[in-house]
Coordinates of N, CA, C and O in Angstrom, one line a residue:
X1483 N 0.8 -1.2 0.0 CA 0.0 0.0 0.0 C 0.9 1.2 0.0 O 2.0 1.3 0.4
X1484 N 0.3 2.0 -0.5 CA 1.2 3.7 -0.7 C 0.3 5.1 0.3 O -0.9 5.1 0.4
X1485 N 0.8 5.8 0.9 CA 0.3 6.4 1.8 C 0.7 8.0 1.0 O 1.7 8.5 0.8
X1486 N -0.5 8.3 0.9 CA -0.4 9.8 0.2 C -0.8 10.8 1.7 O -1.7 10.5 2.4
X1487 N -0.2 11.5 1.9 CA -0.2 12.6 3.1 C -0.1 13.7 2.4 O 0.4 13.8 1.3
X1488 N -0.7 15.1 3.2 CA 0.0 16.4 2.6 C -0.4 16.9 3.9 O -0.7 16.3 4.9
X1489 N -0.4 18.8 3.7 CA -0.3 19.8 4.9 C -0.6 20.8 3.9 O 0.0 21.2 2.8
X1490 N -1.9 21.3 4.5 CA -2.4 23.0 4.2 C -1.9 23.4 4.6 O -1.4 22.9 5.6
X1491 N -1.6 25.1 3.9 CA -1.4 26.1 5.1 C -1.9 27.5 3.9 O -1.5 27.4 2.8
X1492 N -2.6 28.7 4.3 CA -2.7 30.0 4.0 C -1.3 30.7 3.9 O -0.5 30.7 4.8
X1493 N -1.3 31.3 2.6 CA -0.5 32.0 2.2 C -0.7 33.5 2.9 O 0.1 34.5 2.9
X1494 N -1.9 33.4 3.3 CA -2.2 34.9 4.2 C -1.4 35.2 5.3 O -0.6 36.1 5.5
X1495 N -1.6 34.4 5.8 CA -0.7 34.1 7.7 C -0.5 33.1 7.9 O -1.1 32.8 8.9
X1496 N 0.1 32.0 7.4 CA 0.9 31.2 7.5 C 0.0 29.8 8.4 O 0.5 28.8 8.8
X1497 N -1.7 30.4 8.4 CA -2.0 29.1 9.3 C -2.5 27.8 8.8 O -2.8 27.7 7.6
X1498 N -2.5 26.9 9.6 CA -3.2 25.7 9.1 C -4.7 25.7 8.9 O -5.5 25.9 9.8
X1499 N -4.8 25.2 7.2 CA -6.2 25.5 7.1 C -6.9 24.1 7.4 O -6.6 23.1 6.7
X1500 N -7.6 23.9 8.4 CA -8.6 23.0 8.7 C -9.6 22.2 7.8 O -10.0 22.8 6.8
X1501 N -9.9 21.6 7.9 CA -11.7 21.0 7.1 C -11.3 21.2 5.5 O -12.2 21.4 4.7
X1502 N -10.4 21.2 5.2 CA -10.2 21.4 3.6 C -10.5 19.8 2.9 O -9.8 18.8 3.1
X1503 N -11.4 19.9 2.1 CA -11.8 18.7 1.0 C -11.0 18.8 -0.4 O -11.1 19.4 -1.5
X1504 N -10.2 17.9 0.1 CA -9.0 16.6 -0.6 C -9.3 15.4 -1.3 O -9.7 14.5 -0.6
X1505 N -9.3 15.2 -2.5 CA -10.0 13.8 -3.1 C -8.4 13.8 -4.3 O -7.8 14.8 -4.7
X1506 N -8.4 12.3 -4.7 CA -7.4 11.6 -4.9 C -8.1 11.2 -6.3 O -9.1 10.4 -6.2
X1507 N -7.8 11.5 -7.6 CA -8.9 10.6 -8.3 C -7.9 9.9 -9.8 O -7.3 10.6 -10.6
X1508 N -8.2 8.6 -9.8 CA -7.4 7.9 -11.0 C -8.0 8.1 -12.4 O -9.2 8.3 -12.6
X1509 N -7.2 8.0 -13.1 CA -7.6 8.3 -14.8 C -6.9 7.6 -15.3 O -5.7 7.5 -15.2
X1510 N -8.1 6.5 -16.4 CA -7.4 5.4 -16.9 C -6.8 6.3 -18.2 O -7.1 7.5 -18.1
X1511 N -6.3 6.2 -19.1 CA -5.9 6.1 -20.8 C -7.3 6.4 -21.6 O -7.5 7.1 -22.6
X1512 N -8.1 5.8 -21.0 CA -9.3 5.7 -21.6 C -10.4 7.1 -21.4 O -11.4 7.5 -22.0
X1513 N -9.6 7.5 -20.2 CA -10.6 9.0 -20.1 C -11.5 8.2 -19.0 O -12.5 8.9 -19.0
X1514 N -11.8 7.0 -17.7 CA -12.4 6.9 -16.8 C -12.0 7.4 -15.7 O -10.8 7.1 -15.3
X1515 N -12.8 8.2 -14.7 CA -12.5 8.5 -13.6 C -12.8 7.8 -12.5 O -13.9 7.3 -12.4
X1516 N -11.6 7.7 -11.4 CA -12.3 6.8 -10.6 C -12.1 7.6 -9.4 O -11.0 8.1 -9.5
X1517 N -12.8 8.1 -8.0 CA -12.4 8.3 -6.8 C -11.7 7.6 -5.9 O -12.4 6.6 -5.5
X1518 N -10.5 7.7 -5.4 CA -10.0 6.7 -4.9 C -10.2 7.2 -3.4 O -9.8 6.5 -2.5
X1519 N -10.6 8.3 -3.1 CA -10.6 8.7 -2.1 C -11.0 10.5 -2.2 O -11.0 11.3 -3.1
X1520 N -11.6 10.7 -0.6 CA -12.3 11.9 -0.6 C -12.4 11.9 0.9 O -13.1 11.2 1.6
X1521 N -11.4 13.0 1.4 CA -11.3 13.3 2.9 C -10.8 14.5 3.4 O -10.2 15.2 2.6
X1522 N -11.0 15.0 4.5 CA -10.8 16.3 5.1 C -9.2 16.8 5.9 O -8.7 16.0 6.8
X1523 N -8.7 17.7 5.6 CA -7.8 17.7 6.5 C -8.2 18.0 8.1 O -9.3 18.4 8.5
X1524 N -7.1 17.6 9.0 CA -7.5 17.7 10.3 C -7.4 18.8 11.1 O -6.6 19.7 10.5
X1525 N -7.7 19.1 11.9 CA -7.3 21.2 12.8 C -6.2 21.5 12.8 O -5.8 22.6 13.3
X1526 N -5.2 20.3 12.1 CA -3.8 21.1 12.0 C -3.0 21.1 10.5 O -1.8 21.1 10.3
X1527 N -4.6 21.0 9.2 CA -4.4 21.4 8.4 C -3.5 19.6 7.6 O -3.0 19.6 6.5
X1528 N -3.6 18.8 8.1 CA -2.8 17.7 7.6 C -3.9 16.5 7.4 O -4.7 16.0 8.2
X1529 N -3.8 16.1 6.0 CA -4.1 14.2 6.1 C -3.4 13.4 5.7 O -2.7 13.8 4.8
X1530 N -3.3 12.2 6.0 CA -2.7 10.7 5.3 C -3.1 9.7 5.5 O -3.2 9.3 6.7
X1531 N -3.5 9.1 4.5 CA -4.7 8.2 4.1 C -3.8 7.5 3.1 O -3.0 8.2 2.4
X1532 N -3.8 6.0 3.0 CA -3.4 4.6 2.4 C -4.5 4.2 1.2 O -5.7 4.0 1.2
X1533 N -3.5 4.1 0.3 CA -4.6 3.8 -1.3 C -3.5 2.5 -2.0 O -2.3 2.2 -1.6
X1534 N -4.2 2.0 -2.8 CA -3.8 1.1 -3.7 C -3.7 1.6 -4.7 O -4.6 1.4 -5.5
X1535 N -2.5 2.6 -5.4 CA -2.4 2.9 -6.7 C -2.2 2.2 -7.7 O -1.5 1.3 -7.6
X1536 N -2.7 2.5 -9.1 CA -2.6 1.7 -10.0 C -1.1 2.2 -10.8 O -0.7 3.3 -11.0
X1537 N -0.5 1.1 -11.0 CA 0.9 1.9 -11.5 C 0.7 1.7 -13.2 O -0.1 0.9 -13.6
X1538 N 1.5 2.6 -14.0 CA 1.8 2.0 -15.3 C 1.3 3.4 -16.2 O 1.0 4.5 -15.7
X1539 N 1.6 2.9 -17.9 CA 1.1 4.2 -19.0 C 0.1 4.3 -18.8 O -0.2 5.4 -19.3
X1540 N -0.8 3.7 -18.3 CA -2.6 3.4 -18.5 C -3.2 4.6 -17.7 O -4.2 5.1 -18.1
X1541 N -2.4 5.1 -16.1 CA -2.8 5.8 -15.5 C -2.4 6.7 -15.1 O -1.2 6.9 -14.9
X1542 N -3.2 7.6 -14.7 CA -2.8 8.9 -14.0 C -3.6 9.2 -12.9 O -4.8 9.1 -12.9
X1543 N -2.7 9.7 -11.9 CA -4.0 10.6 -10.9 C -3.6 12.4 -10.8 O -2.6 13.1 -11.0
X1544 N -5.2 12.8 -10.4 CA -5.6 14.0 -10.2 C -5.5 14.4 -8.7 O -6.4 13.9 -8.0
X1545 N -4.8 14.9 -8.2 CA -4.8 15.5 -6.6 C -6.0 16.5 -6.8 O -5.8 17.0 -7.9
X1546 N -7.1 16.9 -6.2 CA -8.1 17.4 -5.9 C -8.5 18.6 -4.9 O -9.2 18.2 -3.9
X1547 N -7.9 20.1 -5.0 CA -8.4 20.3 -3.3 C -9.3 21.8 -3.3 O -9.1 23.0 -3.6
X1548 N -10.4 21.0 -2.9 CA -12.0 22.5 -2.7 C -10.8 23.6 -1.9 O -9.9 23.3 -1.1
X1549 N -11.3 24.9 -2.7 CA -11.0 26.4 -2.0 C -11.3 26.7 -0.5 O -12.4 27.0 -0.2
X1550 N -10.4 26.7 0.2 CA -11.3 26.5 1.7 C -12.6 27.9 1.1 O -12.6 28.6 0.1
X1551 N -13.5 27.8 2.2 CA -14.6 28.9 1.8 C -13.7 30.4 2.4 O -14.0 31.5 1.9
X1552 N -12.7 30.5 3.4 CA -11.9 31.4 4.2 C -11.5 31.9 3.3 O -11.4 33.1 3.3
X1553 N -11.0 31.3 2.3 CA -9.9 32.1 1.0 C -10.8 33.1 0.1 O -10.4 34.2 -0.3
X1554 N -12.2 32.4 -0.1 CA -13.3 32.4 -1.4 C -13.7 34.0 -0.7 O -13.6 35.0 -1.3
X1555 N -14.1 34.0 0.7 CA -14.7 35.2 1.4 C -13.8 36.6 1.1 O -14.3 37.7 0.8
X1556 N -12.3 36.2 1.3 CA -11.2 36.8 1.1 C -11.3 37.9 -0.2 O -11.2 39.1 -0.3
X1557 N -11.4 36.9 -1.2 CA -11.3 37.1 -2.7 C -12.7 37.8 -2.9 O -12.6 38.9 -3.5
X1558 N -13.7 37.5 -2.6 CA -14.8 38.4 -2.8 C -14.8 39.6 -2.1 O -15.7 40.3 -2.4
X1559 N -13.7 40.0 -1.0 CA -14.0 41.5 -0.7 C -12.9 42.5 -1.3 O -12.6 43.7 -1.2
X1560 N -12.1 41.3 -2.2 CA -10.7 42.1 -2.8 C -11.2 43.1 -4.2 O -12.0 42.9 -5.1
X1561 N -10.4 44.3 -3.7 CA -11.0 45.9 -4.7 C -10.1 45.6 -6.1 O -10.0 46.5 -6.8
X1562 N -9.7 44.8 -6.3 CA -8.8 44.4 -7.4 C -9.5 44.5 -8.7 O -8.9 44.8 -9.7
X1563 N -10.7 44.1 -8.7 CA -11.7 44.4 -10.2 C -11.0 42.5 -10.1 O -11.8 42.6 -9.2
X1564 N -10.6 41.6 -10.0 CA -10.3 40.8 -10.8 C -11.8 39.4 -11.0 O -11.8 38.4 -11.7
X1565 N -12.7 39.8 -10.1 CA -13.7 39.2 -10.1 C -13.7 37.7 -10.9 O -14.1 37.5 -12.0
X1566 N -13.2 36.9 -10.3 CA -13.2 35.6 -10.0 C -13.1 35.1 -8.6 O -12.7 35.8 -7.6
X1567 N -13.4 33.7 -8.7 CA -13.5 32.8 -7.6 C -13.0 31.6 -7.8 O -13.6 31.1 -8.7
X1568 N -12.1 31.0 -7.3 CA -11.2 30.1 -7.4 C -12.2 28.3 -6.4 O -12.2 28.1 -5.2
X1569 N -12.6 27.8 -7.1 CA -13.4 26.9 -6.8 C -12.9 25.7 -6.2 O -13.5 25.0 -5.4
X1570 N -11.6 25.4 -6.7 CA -10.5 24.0 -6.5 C -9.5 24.4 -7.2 O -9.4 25.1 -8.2
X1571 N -8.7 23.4 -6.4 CA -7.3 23.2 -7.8 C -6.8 21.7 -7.7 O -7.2 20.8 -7.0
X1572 N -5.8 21.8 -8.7 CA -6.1 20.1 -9.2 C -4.1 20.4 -9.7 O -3.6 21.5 -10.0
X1573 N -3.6 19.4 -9.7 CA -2.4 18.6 -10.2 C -2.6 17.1 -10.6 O -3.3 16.3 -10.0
X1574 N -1.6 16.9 -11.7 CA -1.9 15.5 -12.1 C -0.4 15.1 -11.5 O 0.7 15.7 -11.5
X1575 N -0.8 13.8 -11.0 CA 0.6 13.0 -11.0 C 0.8 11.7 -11.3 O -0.3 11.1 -11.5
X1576 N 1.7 11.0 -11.4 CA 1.9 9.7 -11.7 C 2.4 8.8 -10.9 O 3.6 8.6 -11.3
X1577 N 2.4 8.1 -10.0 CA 2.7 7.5 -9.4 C 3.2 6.0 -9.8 O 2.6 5.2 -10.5
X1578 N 4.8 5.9 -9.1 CA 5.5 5.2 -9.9 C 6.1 3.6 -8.8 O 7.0 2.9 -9.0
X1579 N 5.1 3.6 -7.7 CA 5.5 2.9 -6.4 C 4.4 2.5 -5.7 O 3.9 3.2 -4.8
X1580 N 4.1 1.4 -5.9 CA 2.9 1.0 -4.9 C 3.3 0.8 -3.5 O 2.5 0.3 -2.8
X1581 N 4.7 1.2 -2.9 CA 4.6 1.1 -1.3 C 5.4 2.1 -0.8 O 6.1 2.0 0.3
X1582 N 5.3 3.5 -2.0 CA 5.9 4.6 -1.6 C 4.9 5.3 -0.6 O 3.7 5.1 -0.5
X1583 N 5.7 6.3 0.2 CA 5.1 7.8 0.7 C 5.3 8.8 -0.3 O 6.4 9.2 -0.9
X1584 N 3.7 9.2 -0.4 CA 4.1 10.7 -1.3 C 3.2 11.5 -0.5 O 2.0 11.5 -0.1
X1585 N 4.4 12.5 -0.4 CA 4.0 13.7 0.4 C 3.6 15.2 -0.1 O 4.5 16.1 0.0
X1586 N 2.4 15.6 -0.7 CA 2.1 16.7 -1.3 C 2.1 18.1 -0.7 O 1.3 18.7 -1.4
X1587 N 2.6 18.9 0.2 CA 2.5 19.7 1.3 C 1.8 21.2 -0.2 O 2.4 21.2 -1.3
X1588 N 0.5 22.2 0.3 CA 0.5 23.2 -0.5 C 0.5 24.4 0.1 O 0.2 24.2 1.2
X1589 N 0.6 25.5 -0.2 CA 0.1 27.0 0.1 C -0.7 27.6 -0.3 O -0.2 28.5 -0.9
X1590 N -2.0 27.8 -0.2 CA -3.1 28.4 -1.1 C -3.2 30.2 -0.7 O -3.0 31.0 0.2
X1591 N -3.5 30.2 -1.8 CA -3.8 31.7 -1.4 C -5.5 31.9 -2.2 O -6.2 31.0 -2.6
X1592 N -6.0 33.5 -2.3 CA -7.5 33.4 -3.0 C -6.7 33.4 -4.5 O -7.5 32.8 -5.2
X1593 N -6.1 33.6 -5.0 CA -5.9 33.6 -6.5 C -4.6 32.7 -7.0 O -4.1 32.9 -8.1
X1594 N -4.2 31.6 -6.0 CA -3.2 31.0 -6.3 C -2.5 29.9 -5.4 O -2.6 30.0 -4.2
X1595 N -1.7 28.8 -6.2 CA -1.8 27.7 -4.8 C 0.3 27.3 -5.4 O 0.8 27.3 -6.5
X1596 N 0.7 27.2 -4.6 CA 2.1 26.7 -4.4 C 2.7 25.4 -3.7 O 2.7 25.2 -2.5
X1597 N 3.0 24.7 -4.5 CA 3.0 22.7 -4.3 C 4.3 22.2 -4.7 O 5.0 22.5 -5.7
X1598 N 4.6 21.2 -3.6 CA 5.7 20.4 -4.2 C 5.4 19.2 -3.4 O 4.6 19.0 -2.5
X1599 N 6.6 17.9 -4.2 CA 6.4 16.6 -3.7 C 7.8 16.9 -2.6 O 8.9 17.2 -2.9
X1600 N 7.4 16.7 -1.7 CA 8.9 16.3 -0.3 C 8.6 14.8 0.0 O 7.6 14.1 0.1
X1601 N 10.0 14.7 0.1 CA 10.5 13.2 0.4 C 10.7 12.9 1.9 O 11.1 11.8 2.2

């Protein structure tokens, strides 16, 4: 089994964003999606949850993560004219180890998200 973990945090003040909805979702070659998972980070902004990835050319996954609504509130009182709302954001990855740790850690902000894989 492979244990995917990550860590929110606001690009505003550095805190941990809570209750954020995270879903994990595979894509065959063929264009099927599958949810492999759909969970909340915990009050300190962190989850890690154990999946069976599918390895190979056939597949890809989608990291998945809803705008907390704190960011969304943010962006709607900003005088910037830029009038959008940032709904989710999404990365594809490939996963090349069925009994790796992959660790996603991001930074979100209302108009922008900053990610890397740590080992």
């Amino acid at each position: 089994m492979a244990t995917f973990s990550t860590h929110i945090l606001s690009s505003l003040d550095g805190t941990h964003l809570s209750y954020v909805e995270v879903s994990l979702i595979e894509i065959s070659k063929g264009g099927r999606r599958k949810t492999i998972f759909q969970k909340k980070t915990d009050l300190g902004g962190r989850l890690s949850t154990q999946f069976s990835p599918e390895i190979g050319e056939n597949f890809e996954h989608q990291v998945v993560i809803s705008m907390p609504e704190s960011l969304n509130t943010i962006s709607k009182k900003d005088k910037s004219g830029k009038n959008i709302k940032v709904s989710s954001i999404s990365i594809g990855i490939k996963f090349e180890n069925m009994d790796a740790t992959y660790h996603i850690p991001f930074i979100l902000s209302p108009y922008g998200f900053s990610s890397w894989v740590s080992r």
